[in-house]
Amino acid sequence: MSEGKKVVIVESPAKARTISRILGPEYYVTASMGHVRDLPERTLGVDIKNGFIPIYQETKKKVIQELKAAAKGASHIYLASDPDREGEAIAWHVKEALQKSTKAAFSRVVFHEITKSAVNNAFQHPADINMDVVDSQQARRILDRLVGYKVSEILWSKIERGISAGRVQSVALRIVCEKEREVLAFQPQEYWNLSVNLEVEPQGSGKKYQARLFQIDGKKADIKTGEESNKALESIRGGHDLKIANNEIKPKKRYAPPPFITSTLQQAAGPALRFSASHTMRVAQGLYEGVDLGSSGPAGLITYMRTDSFTIAKEAQEACRAYITSSIGAEYLPDTPNFYKNAGRAQEAHEAIRPTDVNRTPKDLEPFLSPDQLKLYTLIWKRFVASQMRPAEQKLTTVDTAVAGADSRIFTFRTTATETVFQGFLKIYDFLDRDKDDKTADDADEDEFMPTASLSELVKDQKVLLLDAKSDQKFTEPPPRYSESMLIKALEANGIGRPSTYATIVNTIQQRKYVDKLKGKLIPTELGFKVNDFLVANLGDLFQIGFTAEMELKLDKIEEGEVQWQKMLEEFYGSFSGWVGEAKTIGAPEKDKAEKIVHLFDGVQTWKAPEKKGRRTYDDKKFAESVKSQFDKNGGISERQWSALIRMSAQYKDQIPDLDSKLSELGASQPAEGAAAGGSIGPDGQPVPPEDMGKYKEVMELLAAVKPDEPGAGRGGRKFDDKKFILSIKSQVDGGRNLSPKQINAVKKLTAKYKDQIPNFEDISVKLSLNEPAAGADGKTEAPSNVNVEEIQKILTSLSTVTAWEQPVKKGFRTFNDKSFFQSLEKQFNAKRNLSAKQVAALNKMAGKYIKEQN
């Protein structure tokens, strides 16, 4: 089949057909169908102790057999996979799988477009596999496996089986969740827009235009209520001396956008074509690998679609300029070619996404392309041609009209209009308005005020007539949710992911059911919030946006030969293993308590018969022995195991002497009747009533939506982070785990602290009994005062007006500071809605002292 021939190995059959036609019968072109080796599915597959060596398995045995057969008698093997990290890794894996089966030499050939000139040039300059690029891909794969494998294991035990985390996907989920919380916390604010219909004197001139209120007495108009609006309208309608206050005309140039890179193609195809990121890349892949053009055969129509470089080959740029001159007009061609600056670490050797032949217009290719291929090719073709055209020349006219109101206020109304004097690149590229994913309310309002007369004709001090004045009630709108396009833009802006991974990241969080797409917007599911909140609360350092971006930069440095891949992984794993170790022990008992609980069942002789539920068999004896064995080996047990053993103890009460006292020693108590059968069990071993779980779940949802204070230092220099604490408690409640008295007190304090950000605070206040005495750390209620809440509030309000406090007095080792003491009581009351009897007595004494003095 390939005896004595030169064998070329690419990824896909479509790419193989196109290249085969270019190279001719001297070459045998075949496909690897993607990766031929990978890490194992069901095990970690990384030898951490011996330098993070990956343990690869063949994933396509049949394909490898076919490749070996082709390679056996070959004279030379060319590895022509894609020009990126994954492509370089595929080439290396193929060579590793085949080199023992052939004596042929291996060469790496790289091209960024599948055209005759590009392919022939690549084969004239074969090279070796770039091991720095391979090492970078291996490091990324191992990083992703370590994070995914070990963190998913924790999620299984803490939330539910079968869910997963990912090094980059979880950061994308975090970005979506944080945006959703901004939306949920948003409080609409009322405002009013005032507009007028005007006509240039004399009446009947026909020179009419509309304008919107811009300023009142030289300051920005800000009308918040209907009452203010009505007063302003009354003043305007009764006003006088209406005239043009200013007419400013400014020339403006609108420059052509650069040709597409991966991220901008996905961002544009979303709103313009209604393509998802993954669909955009599938269609682009087909255009790159080759489309059958009838008698001409298959041809690659665009350059490689995974790129972050705006670079354009000189030949392609010259061909585009020639096309503009001959087909659009010489006046649209700039004197010198347009060049666009790349981002800091863009791959300069790569090109932007462009047509391989600019003379193949969308109209010419229409008979050969599917509808989606035609849409995407048209977008790419027009963007490329536009990128080499002259800027559009526009004229921006701004007209201000002043009205002297009846109440002596000066109202200034503004109208703007943009007139295109020279189309420039806009003649060919008409997708710009659709490149923007979201139009704000203010943008939408602008459309209502398009002028009906030529504004440039209006002259300063020209008199005008008021035809009509009206007001519209508006409400500020929440920040827009992410679409796929805008999430990709956010990922790129934060340095997360790379061109080859954007679509996969966005697709993965949807496939995992962490995010739903509704009307084009990404909204976290309940499961998505649960997973995100747990990860942020317990593995926040790992899933920080900045940390993830830093890891991407390190992968780039490996590719550039600046960093050794195993050293980078070793440094990462040092921190990572510590984070994971801490996360695994969340809620777990201390070692001495764990030891006592695992030995609680030592005297049990008669065990319940194993019970089968679905595919699983529940065996108390095996479970108790398994947990004990784990403790003997590791010196600890998990929170779930702790709760399960406490719950199970009720079933063997008759065989465990003094169960109540033993559980009491552990800080737990015997579960109530029926608790062993299921339900939510907290650290105290008590089942949580369903209604209480629902109450705290509602409260934590509201607290998760607030904008918390920045972390600050508390007593003893300890740093308090409200956001982290809220997410941690929310994760605990979402997992059905009870709250301790201390945690309940803390939740009540935070609810009171952020009451201004909680829409239904009064209802929540009743549910949490915020006006009732708070429990102490031991769960017991502090002795309440006999004074009601309103009376305490009255005293505090009076004292808040004191301006002259006595200087602090030192007595022995203590310093008595009235002002600080008052502030402490005020803060406690605002948080707990309660003071002790002693505190109220001290407050009354202070009030008698200062309020009498002030009076």
mmCIF file of C-alpha atoms in Angstrom, residues 312-507:
data_model
loop_
_atom_site.group_PDB
_atom_site.id
_atom_site.type_symbol
_atom_site.label_atom_id
_atom_site.label_comp_id
_atom_site.label_asym_id
_atom_site.label_seq_id
_atom_site.Cartn_x
_atom_site.Cartn_y
_atom_site.Cartn_z
ATOM 1 C CA ILE A 312 -0.994 38.596 7.778
ATOM 2 C CA ALA A 313 1.349 37.061 5.176
ATOM 3 C CA LYS A 314 2.759 39.691 2.830
ATOM 4 C CA GLU A 315 1.493 37.824 -0.249
ATOM 5 C CA ALA A 316 -2.045 37.670 1.154
ATOM 6 C CA GLN A 317 -1.952 41.353 2.047
ATOM 7 C CA GLU A 318 -0.803 42.319 -1.463
ATOM 8 C CA ALA A 319 -3.502 40.127 -3.037
ATOM 9 C CA CYS A 320 -6.141 41.792 -0.859
ATOM 10 C CA ARG A 321 -4.984 45.310 -1.812
ATOM 11 C CA ALA A 322 -5.114 44.346 -5.484
ATOM 12 C CA TYR A 323 -8.661 43.012 -5.024
ATOM 13 C CA ILE A 324 -9.783 46.244 -3.299
ATOM 14 C CA THR A 325 -8.392 48.341 -6.157
ATOM 15 C CA SER A 326 -9.941 46.270 -8.943
ATOM 16 C CA SER A 327 -13.273 45.262 -7.389
ATOM 17 C CA ILE A 328 -14.202 47.931 -4.824
ATOM 18 C CA GLY A 329 -12.401 51.061 -5.925
ATOM 19 C CA ALA A 330 -8.925 52.613 -5.674
ATOM 20 C CA GLU A 331 -10.310 55.342 -3.400
ATOM 21 C CA TYR A 332 -10.933 52.696 -0.721
ATOM 22 C CA LEU A 333 -7.290 51.584 -0.611
ATOM 23 C CA PRO A 334 -5.028 53.237 2.005
ATOM 24 C CA ASP A 335 -1.679 54.550 0.829
ATOM 25 C CA THR A 336 0.148 51.982 2.967
ATOM 26 C CA PRO A 337 -1.022 48.552 4.166
ATOM 27 C CA ASN A 338 -2.835 48.343 7.505
ATOM 28 C CA PHE A 339 -0.960 46.512 10.261
ATOM 29 C CA TYR A 340 -2.346 45.473 13.637
ATOM 30 C CA LYS A 341 -0.418 45.056 16.875
ATOM 31 C CA ASN A 342 -0.420 41.645 18.538
ATOM 32 C CA ALA A 343 -0.943 41.017 22.241
ATOM 33 C CA GLY A 344 2.147 40.447 24.390
ATOM 34 C CA ARG A 345 2.526 36.656 24.046
ATOM 35 C CA ALA A 346 0.753 36.094 20.716
ATOM 36 C CA GLN A 347 2.304 33.524 18.385
ATOM 37 C CA GLU A 348 3.951 35.774 15.799
ATOM 38 C CA ALA A 349 4.606 32.796 13.491
ATOM 39 C CA HIS A 350 0.865 32.183 13.209
ATOM 40 C CA GLU A 351 -1.448 34.181 10.982
ATOM 41 C CA ALA A 352 -4.835 35.719 11.617
ATOM 42 C CA ILE A 353 -7.901 33.899 10.257
ATOM 43 C CA ARG A 354 -8.346 34.911 6.612
ATOM 44 C CA PRO A 355 -9.418 33.469 3.264
ATOM 45 C CA THR A 356 -6.649 31.499 1.584
ATOM 46 C CA ASP A 357 -7.577 33.211 -1.690
ATOM 47 C CA VAL A 358 -9.293 36.604 -1.421
ATOM 48 C CA ASN A 359 -10.493 36.298 -5.025
ATOM 49 C CA ARG A 360 -12.787 33.411 -3.967
ATOM 50 C CA THR A 361 -15.709 35.619 -3.016
ATOM 51 C CA PRO A 362 -18.665 34.302 -1.002
ATOM 52 C CA LYS A 363 -20.819 34.563 -4.119
ATOM 53 C CA ASP A 364 -18.373 32.390 -6.095
ATOM 54 C CA LEU A 365 -18.365 29.705 -3.374
ATOM 55 C CA GLU A 366 -22.105 29.686 -2.689
ATOM 56 C CA PRO A 367 -22.782 26.558 -4.830
ATOM 57 C CA PHE A 368 -20.195 24.519 -2.890
ATOM 58 C CA LEU A 369 -20.816 25.530 0.720
ATOM 59 C CA SER A 370 -23.481 24.556 3.235
ATOM 60 C CA PRO A 371 -25.586 27.465 4.559
ATOM 61 C CA ASP A 372 -23.556 27.697 7.791
ATOM 62 C CA GLN A 373 -20.245 27.413 5.941
ATOM 63 C CA LEU A 374 -21.315 30.235 3.628
ATOM 64 C CA LYS A 375 -22.337 32.457 6.547
ATOM 65 C CA LEU A 376 -19.054 31.976 8.378
ATOM 66 C CA TYR A 377 -16.897 32.262 5.259
ATOM 67 C CA THR A 378 -18.703 35.512 4.362
ATOM 68 C CA LEU A 379 -18.012 36.913 7.834
ATOM 69 C CA ILE A 380 -14.298 35.976 7.635
ATOM 70 C CA TRP A 381 -13.901 37.170 4.041
ATOM 71 C CA LYS A 382 -15.560 40.552 4.643
ATOM 72 C CA ARG A 383 -13.606 41.138 7.860
ATOM 73 C CA PHE A 384 -10.300 40.408 6.120
ATOM 74 C CA VAL A 385 -11.008 42.666 3.150
ATOM 75 C CA ALA A 386 -12.295 45.424 5.451
ATOM 76 C CA SER A 387 -9.112 45.205 7.548
ATOM 77 C CA GLN A 388 -7.087 46.439 4.559
ATOM 78 C CA MET A 389 -9.402 49.324 3.616
ATOM 79 C CA ARG A 390 -9.401 53.017 4.451
ATOM 80 C CA PRO A 391 -11.243 54.227 7.566
ATOM 81 C CA ALA A 392 -14.768 55.579 7.295
ATOM 82 C CA GLU A 393 -14.974 59.373 7.549
ATOM 83 C CA GLN A 394 -17.870 60.708 9.564
ATOM 84 C CA LYS A 395 -19.216 63.997 10.843
ATOM 85 C CA LEU A 396 -20.522 64.119 14.427
ATOM 86 C CA THR A 397 -22.973 66.979 15.032
ATOM 87 C CA THR A 398 -24.026 67.932 18.560
ATOM 88 C CA VAL A 399 -26.786 70.505 19.042
ATOM 89 C CA ASP A 400 -27.671 71.928 22.478
ATOM 90 C CA THR A 401 -30.984 73.765 22.877
ATOM 91 C CA ALA A 402 -31.551 75.961 25.947
ATOM 92 C CA VAL A 403 -34.913 76.710 27.583
ATOM 93 C CA ALA A 404 -35.364 79.305 30.335
ATOM 94 C CA GLY A 405 -37.864 77.589 32.598
ATOM 95 C CA ALA A 406 -40.769 79.225 34.402
ATOM 96 C CA ASP A 407 -39.019 78.566 37.735
ATOM 97 C CA SER A 408 -35.829 80.312 36.524
ATOM 98 C CA ARG A 409 -33.949 77.063 35.934
ATOM 99 C CA ILE A 410 -32.090 76.715 32.619
ATOM 100 C CA PHE A 411 -32.841 73.387 30.870
ATOM 101 C CA THR A 412 -30.425 72.240 28.172
ATOM 102 C CA PHE A 413 -31.539 69.604 25.673
ATOM 103 C CA ARG A 414 -29.086 67.728 23.454
ATOM 104 C CA THR A 415 -29.382 66.053 20.059
ATOM 105 C CA THR A 416 -26.583 64.236 18.245
ATOM 106 C CA ALA A 417 -26.275 62.822 14.758
ATOM 107 C CA THR A 418 -23.535 61.010 12.895
ATOM 108 C CA GLU A 419 -23.292 61.437 9.153
ATOM 109 C CA THR A 420 -21.001 59.229 7.072
ATOM 110 C CA VAL A 421 -19.092 61.370 4.569
ATOM 111 C CA PHE A 422 -16.961 58.530 3.140
ATOM 112 C CA GLN A 423 -17.879 54.864 3.672
ATOM 113 C CA GLY A 424 -14.393 53.442 3.706
ATOM 114 C CA PHE A 425 -14.371 49.880 5.091
ATOM 115 C CA LEU A 426 -18.094 50.151 5.980
ATOM 116 C CA LYS A 427 -18.826 49.648 2.302
ATOM 117 C CA ILE A 428 -17.871 45.976 2.672
ATOM 118 C CA TYR A 429 -18.179 45.146 6.381
ATOM 119 C CA ASP A 430 -21.724 45.536 7.695
ATOM 120 C CA PHE A 431 -21.487 43.302 10.792
ATOM 121 C CA LEU A 432 -20.187 45.887 13.268
ATOM 122 C CA ASP A 433 -23.511 46.702 14.948
ATOM 123 C CA ARG A 434 -24.115 43.001 15.454
ATOM 124 C CA ASP A 435 -20.663 42.418 16.932
ATOM 125 C CA LYS A 436 -21.949 43.953 20.166
ATOM 126 C CA ASP A 437 -23.691 41.360 22.272
ATOM 127 C CA ASP A 438 -25.720 43.640 24.473
ATOM 128 C CA LYS A 439 -27.341 46.962 23.843
ATOM 129 C CA THR A 440 -27.828 48.916 27.026
ATOM 130 C CA ALA A 441 -31.004 50.723 27.934
ATOM 131 C CA ASP A 442 -29.302 54.048 27.237
ATOM 132 C CA ASP A 443 -28.238 52.836 23.779
ATOM 133 C CA ALA A 444 -31.815 51.851 23.060
ATOM 134 C CA ASP A 445 -33.023 55.272 24.212
ATOM 135 C CA GLU A 446 -30.625 56.999 21.816
ATOM 136 C CA ASP A 447 -32.516 55.509 18.886
ATOM 137 C CA GLU A 448 -35.661 57.346 19.975
ATOM 138 C CA PHE A 449 -33.954 60.709 19.461
ATOM 139 C CA MET A 450 -32.759 60.519 15.876
ATOM 140 C CA PRO A 451 -33.189 64.021 14.339
ATOM 141 C CA THR A 452 -35.799 64.724 11.677
ATOM 142 C CA ALA A 453 -33.951 67.791 10.348
ATOM 143 C CA SER A 454 -30.355 68.264 9.242
ATOM 144 C CA LEU A 455 -28.642 69.369 12.441
ATOM 145 C CA SER A 456 -25.689 70.869 10.623
ATOM 146 C CA GLU A 457 -28.023 73.596 9.263
ATOM 147 C CA LEU A 458 -28.890 74.885 12.740
ATOM 148 C CA VAL A 459 -27.121 78.049 13.897
ATOM 149 C CA LYS A 460 -26.202 79.236 17.395
ATOM 150 C CA ASP A 461 -28.739 81.656 18.974
ATOM 151 C CA GLN A 462 -31.372 80.634 16.411
ATOM 152 C CA LYS A 463 -34.845 80.787 18.000
ATOM 153 C CA VAL A 464 -36.892 77.581 18.278
ATOM 154 C CA LEU A 465 -40.460 76.702 19.229
ATOM 155 C CA LEU A 466 -41.544 74.069 21.740
ATOM 156 C CA LEU A 467 -44.031 71.715 20.093
ATOM 157 C CA ASP A 468 -44.264 69.126 22.845
ATOM 158 C CA ALA A 469 -42.565 67.974 26.039
ATOM 159 C CA LYS A 470 -42.913 64.562 27.634
ATOM 160 C CA SER A 471 -41.354 62.381 30.295
ATOM 161 C CA ASP A 472 -40.725 58.652 30.449
ATOM 162 C CA GLN A 473 -40.300 56.657 33.625
ATOM 163 C CA LYS A 474 -37.266 54.377 33.465
ATOM 164 C CA PHE A 475 -35.485 51.993 35.784
ATOM 165 C CA THR A 476 -31.816 51.191 35.802
ATOM 166 C CA GLU A 477 -31.139 47.707 34.495
ATOM 167 C CA PRO A 478 -28.919 45.010 36.021
ATOM 168 C CA PRO A 479 -25.565 44.242 34.428
ATOM 169 C CA PRO A 480 -26.114 41.955 31.424
ATOM 170 C CA ARG A 481 -25.525 38.249 31.911
ATOM 171 C CA TYR A 482 -22.773 36.637 29.889
ATOM 172 C CA SER A 483 -23.476 35.184 26.500
ATOM 173 C CA GLU A 484 -20.968 32.650 25.154
ATOM 174 C CA SER A 485 -19.315 35.421 23.151
ATOM 175 C CA MET A 486 -18.959 37.748 26.110
ATOM 176 C CA LEU A 487 -17.712 34.975 28.411
ATOM 177 C CA ILE A 488 -14.973 34.196 25.891
ATOM 178 C CA LYS A 489 -14.104 37.892 25.859
ATOM 179 C CA ALA A 490 -13.893 37.847 29.675
ATOM 180 C CA LEU A 491 -11.718 34.714 29.647
ATOM 181 C CA GLU A 492 -9.366 36.271 27.114
ATOM 182 C CA ALA A 493 -9.205 39.581 29.006
ATOM 183 C CA ASN A 494 -8.272 37.730 32.207
ATOM 184 C CA GLY A 495 -5.639 35.565 30.512
ATOM 185 C CA ILE A 496 -7.596 32.343 31.051
ATOM 186 C CA GLY A 497 -7.460 29.620 28.419
ATOM 187 C CA ARG A 498 -5.978 29.814 24.948
ATOM 188 C CA PRO A 499 -7.402 29.898 21.396
ATOM 189 C CA SER A 500 -7.657 26.119 21.245
ATOM 190 C CA THR A 501 -9.604 25.879 24.528
ATOM 191 C CA TYR A 502 -12.166 28.726 24.600
ATOM 192 C CA ALA A 503 -14.973 26.789 22.902
ATOM 193 C CA THR A 504 -14.295 23.663 24.979
ATOM 194 C CA ILE A 505 -14.406 25.614 28.261
ATOM 195 C CA VAL A 506 -17.738 27.257 27.429
ATOM 196 C CA ASN A 507 -19.200 23.987 26.196
#
